[in-house]
């Protein structure tokens, strides 16, 4: 009878250890996957922003600000206001007519803009 109790206790203890180990492994795998998914999503967003050109005639203030280098909220707003007042841009050089946009800013962003 004592042997049966010892055997039963051992089996029960082993079962608890296996279950605990499996739970810990599952949690570790889950935690490892979450940052990888987040990193992949961030990388995809960054790649889309860099590889895709910004249509300056349809972009919002936020999109302009995020995509173009050296363009903050005020300059992005000025671009949109200029577009609303004068119509769509037909060339990159027209951006020079927007207050606060100079040749250096235009050249840094020329390859990121489409019409």
PDB file of C-alpha atoms in Angstrom:
ATOM      1  CA  UNK A   1       0.000   0.000   0.000  1.00  0.00           C
ATOM      2  CA  UNK A   2       2.839   2.378   0.861  1.00  0.00           C
ATOM      3  CA  UNK A   3       4.407   1.616  -2.536  1.00  0.00           C
ATOM      4  CA  UNK A   4       1.125   2.541  -4.265  1.00  0.00           C
ATOM      5  CA  UNK A   5       0.989   5.884  -2.423  1.00  0.00           C
ATOM      6  CA  UNK A   6       4.585   6.665  -3.376  1.00  0.00           C
ATOM      7  CA  UNK A   7       3.956   5.694  -6.988  1.00  0.00           C
ATOM      8  CA  UNK A   8       0.737   7.721  -7.135  1.00  0.00           C
ATOM      9  CA  UNK A   9       2.461  10.768  -5.595  1.00  0.00           C
ATOM     10  CA  UNK A  10       5.348  10.464  -8.056  1.00  0.00           C
ATOM     11  CA  UNK A  11       2.999  10.248 -11.033  1.00  0.00           C
ATOM     12  CA  UNK A  12       0.995  13.212  -9.767  1.00  0.00           C
ATOM     13  CA  UNK A  13       4.152  15.263  -9.190  1.00  0.00           C
ATOM     14  CA  UNK A  14       5.530  14.397 -12.638  1.00  0.00           C
ATOM     15  CA  UNK A  15       2.236  15.365 -14.234  1.00  0.00           C
ATOM     16  CA  UNK A  16       2.273  18.724 -12.468  1.00  0.00           C
ATOM     17  CA  UNK A  17       5.871  19.351 -13.540  1.00  0.00           C
ATOM     18  CA  UNK A  18       5.132  18.464 -17.165  1.00  0.00           C
ATOM     19  CA  UNK A  19       2.046  20.690 -17.207  1.00  0.00           C
ATOM     20  CA  UNK A  20       3.976  23.550 -15.616  1.00  0.00           C
ATOM     21  CA  UNK A  21       6.819  23.142 -18.086  1.00  0.00           C
ATOM     22  CA  UNK A  22       4.438  23.069 -21.055  1.00  0.00           C
ATOM     23  CA  UNK A  23       2.675  26.202 -19.782  1.00  0.00           C
ATOM     24  CA  UNK A  24       5.984  28.041 -19.314  1.00  0.00           C
ATOM     25  CA  UNK A  25       7.149  27.010 -22.799  1.00  0.00           C
ATOM     26  CA  UNK A  26       3.861  28.184 -24.335  1.00  0.00           C
ATOM     27  CA  UNK A  27       4.158  31.560 -22.581  1.00  0.00           C
ATOM     28  CA  UNK A  28       7.783  31.975 -23.696  1.00  0.00           C
ATOM     29  CA  UNK A  29       6.848  31.181 -27.301  1.00  0.00           C
ATOM     30  CA  UNK A  30       3.915  33.594 -27.166  1.00  0.00           C
ATOM     31  CA  UNK A  31       6.106  36.390 -25.793  1.00  0.00           C
ATOM     32  CA  UNK A  32       8.778  35.766 -28.412  1.00  0.00           C
ATOM     33  CA  UNK A  33       6.251  35.893 -31.259  1.00  0.00           C
ATOM     34  CA  UNK A  34       4.570  39.158 -30.208  1.00  0.00           C
ATOM     35  CA  UNK A  35       7.652  41.403 -30.581  1.00  0.00           C
ATOM     36  CA  UNK A  36       8.530  39.721 -33.862  1.00  0.00           C
ATOM     37  CA  UNK A  37       5.049  40.458 -35.219  1.00  0.00           C
ATOM     38  CA  UNK A  38       5.243  44.065 -34.002  1.00  0.00           C
ATOM     39  CA  UNK A  39       8.692  44.502 -35.561  1.00  0.00           C
ATOM     40  CA  UNK A  40       7.529  43.030 -38.841  1.00  0.00           C
ATOM     41  CA  UNK A  41       4.514  45.340 -38.959  1.00  0.00           C
ATOM     42  CA  UNK A  42       6.650  48.406 -38.174  1.00  0.00           C
ATOM     43  CA  UNK A  43       9.136  47.375 -40.847  1.00  0.00           C
ATOM     44  CA  UNK A  44       6.356  46.953 -43.412  1.00  0.00           C
ATOM     45  CA  UNK A  45       4.966  50.402 -42.601  1.00  0.00           C
ATOM     46  CA  UNK A  46       8.415  51.980 -42.835  1.00  0.00           C
ATOM     47  CA  UNK A  47       9.106  50.210 -46.127  1.00  0.00           C
ATOM     48  CA  UNK A  48       5.755  51.290 -47.572  1.00  0.00           C
ATOM     49  CA  UNK A  49       6.409  54.876 -46.552  1.00  0.00           C
ATOM     50  CA  UNK A  50       9.894  54.934 -48.058  1.00  0.00           C
ATOM     51  CA  UNK A  51       9.226  52.929 -51.220  1.00  0.00           C
ATOM     52  CA  UNK A  52       5.864  54.452 -52.104  1.00  0.00           C
ATOM     53  CA  UNK A  53       5.759  57.953 -53.477  1.00  0.00           C
ATOM     54  CA  UNK A  54       3.473  60.494 -51.880  1.00  0.00           C
ATOM     55  CA  UNK A  55       0.819  61.974 -54.123  1.00  0.00           C
ATOM     56  CA  UNK A  56       1.164  65.608 -53.145  1.00  0.00           C
ATOM     57  CA  UNK A  57      -2.270  66.387 -54.637  1.00  0.00           C
ATOM     58  CA  UNK A  58      -4.199  63.951 -52.453  1.00  0.00           C
ATOM     59  CA  UNK A  59      -2.061  63.649 -49.313  1.00  0.00           C
ATOM     60  CA  UNK A  60      -3.293  64.876 -45.959  1.00  0.00           C
ATOM     61  CA  UNK A  61      -1.293  67.175 -43.699  1.00  0.00           C
ATOM     62  CA  UNK A  62      -0.364  64.169 -41.559  1.00  0.00           C
ATOM     63  CA  UNK A  63       0.776  62.081 -44.536  1.00  0.00           C
ATOM     64  CA  UNK A  64       2.898  64.929 -45.894  1.00  0.00           C
ATOM     65  CA  UNK A  65       4.487  65.514 -42.509  1.00  0.00           C
ATOM     66  CA  UNK A  66       5.283  61.821 -41.982  1.00  0.00           C
ATOM     67  CA  UNK A  67       6.599  61.085 -45.458  1.00  0.00           C
ATOM     68  CA  UNK A  68       8.578  64.127 -46.480  1.00  0.00           C
ATOM     69  CA  UNK A  69      11.918  65.030 -44.908  1.00  0.00           C
ATOM     70  CA  UNK A  70      12.179  68.434 -43.260  1.00  0.00           C
ATOM     71  CA  UNK A  71       8.433  69.071 -43.437  1.00  0.00           C
ATOM     72  CA  UNK A  72       6.751  69.734 -40.126  1.00  0.00           C
ATOM     73  CA  UNK A  73       3.127  70.451 -39.310  1.00  0.00           C
ATOM     74  CA  UNK A  74       3.229  74.115 -40.422  1.00  0.00           C
ATOM     75  CA  UNK A  75       4.871  73.434 -43.784  1.00  0.00           C
ATOM     76  CA  UNK A  76       2.570  70.471 -44.440  1.00  0.00           C
ATOM     77  CA  UNK A  77      -0.437  72.684 -43.676  1.00  0.00           C
ATOM     78  CA  UNK A  78       0.966  75.372 -45.994  1.00  0.00           C
ATOM     79  CA  UNK A  79       1.272  72.807 -48.805  1.00  0.00           C
ATOM     80  CA  UNK A  80      -2.353  71.726 -48.385  1.00  0.00           C
ATOM     81  CA  UNK A  81      -3.583  75.333 -48.194  1.00  0.00           C
ATOM     82  CA  UNK A  82      -1.623  76.257 -51.313  1.00  0.00           C
ATOM     83  CA  UNK A  83      -3.108  73.268 -53.132  1.00  0.00           C
ATOM     84  CA  UNK A  84      -6.645  74.198 -52.065  1.00  0.00           C
ATOM     85  CA  UNK A  85      -6.175  77.800 -53.180  1.00  0.00           C
ATOM     86  CA  UNK A  86      -4.266  77.270 -56.459  1.00  0.00           C
ATOM     87  CA  UNK A  87      -5.313  73.768 -57.511  1.00  0.00           C
ATOM     88  CA  UNK A  88      -3.282  70.604 -57.912  1.00  0.00           C
ATOM     89  CA  UNK A  89       0.466  70.670 -58.290  1.00  0.00           C
ATOM     90  CA  UNK A  90       1.685  69.697 -61.751  1.00  0.00           C
ATOM     91  CA  UNK A  91       5.434  69.858 -61.100  1.00  0.00           C
ATOM     92  CA  UNK A  92       7.777  69.602 -58.164  1.00  0.00           C
ATOM     93  CA  UNK A  93       9.032  73.137 -58.772  1.00  0.00           C
ATOM     94  CA  UNK A  94       5.603  74.518 -57.844  1.00  0.00           C
ATOM     95  CA  UNK A  95       6.363  73.549 -54.254  1.00  0.00           C
ATOM     96  CA  UNK A  96       8.904  76.376 -54.216  1.00  0.00           C
ATOM     97  CA  UNK A  97       5.941  78.771 -54.296  1.00  0.00           C
ATOM     98  CA  UNK A  98       4.783  77.444 -50.909  1.00  0.00           C
ATOM     99  CA  UNK A  99       6.070  79.585 -48.071  1.00  0.00           C
ATOM    100  CA  UNK A 100       8.790  77.769 -46.136  1.00  0.00           C
ATOM    101  CA  UNK A 101       9.714  75.348 -48.939  1.00  0.00           C
ATOM    102  CA  UNK A 102      13.148  76.078 -50.369  1.00  0.00           C
ATOM    103  CA  UNK A 103      15.335  74.438 -52.975  1.00  0.00           C
ATOM    104  CA  UNK A 104      17.125  72.234 -50.428  1.00  0.00           C
ATOM    105  CA  UNK A 105      13.842  70.874 -49.047  1.00  0.00           C
ATOM    106  CA  UNK A 106      12.539  70.284 -52.559  1.00  0.00           C
ATOM    107  CA  UNK A 107      15.681  68.396 -53.587  1.00  0.00           C
ATOM    108  CA  UNK A 108      15.590  66.191 -50.461  1.00  0.00           C
ATOM    109  CA  UNK A 109      12.028  65.179 -51.277  1.00  0.00           C
ATOM    110  CA  UNK A 110      11.854  65.275 -55.070  1.00  0.00           C
ATOM    111  CA  UNK A 111      12.063  61.475 -55.417  1.00  0.00           C
ATOM    112  CA  UNK A 112       9.313  60.965 -52.806  1.00  0.00           C
ATOM    113  CA  UNK A 113       6.680  63.072 -54.584  1.00  0.00           C
ATOM    114  CA  UNK A 114       4.266  62.154 -57.344  1.00  0.00           C
ATOM    115  CA  UNK A 115       1.377  64.060 -58.906  1.00  0.00           C
TER     116      UNK A 115
END
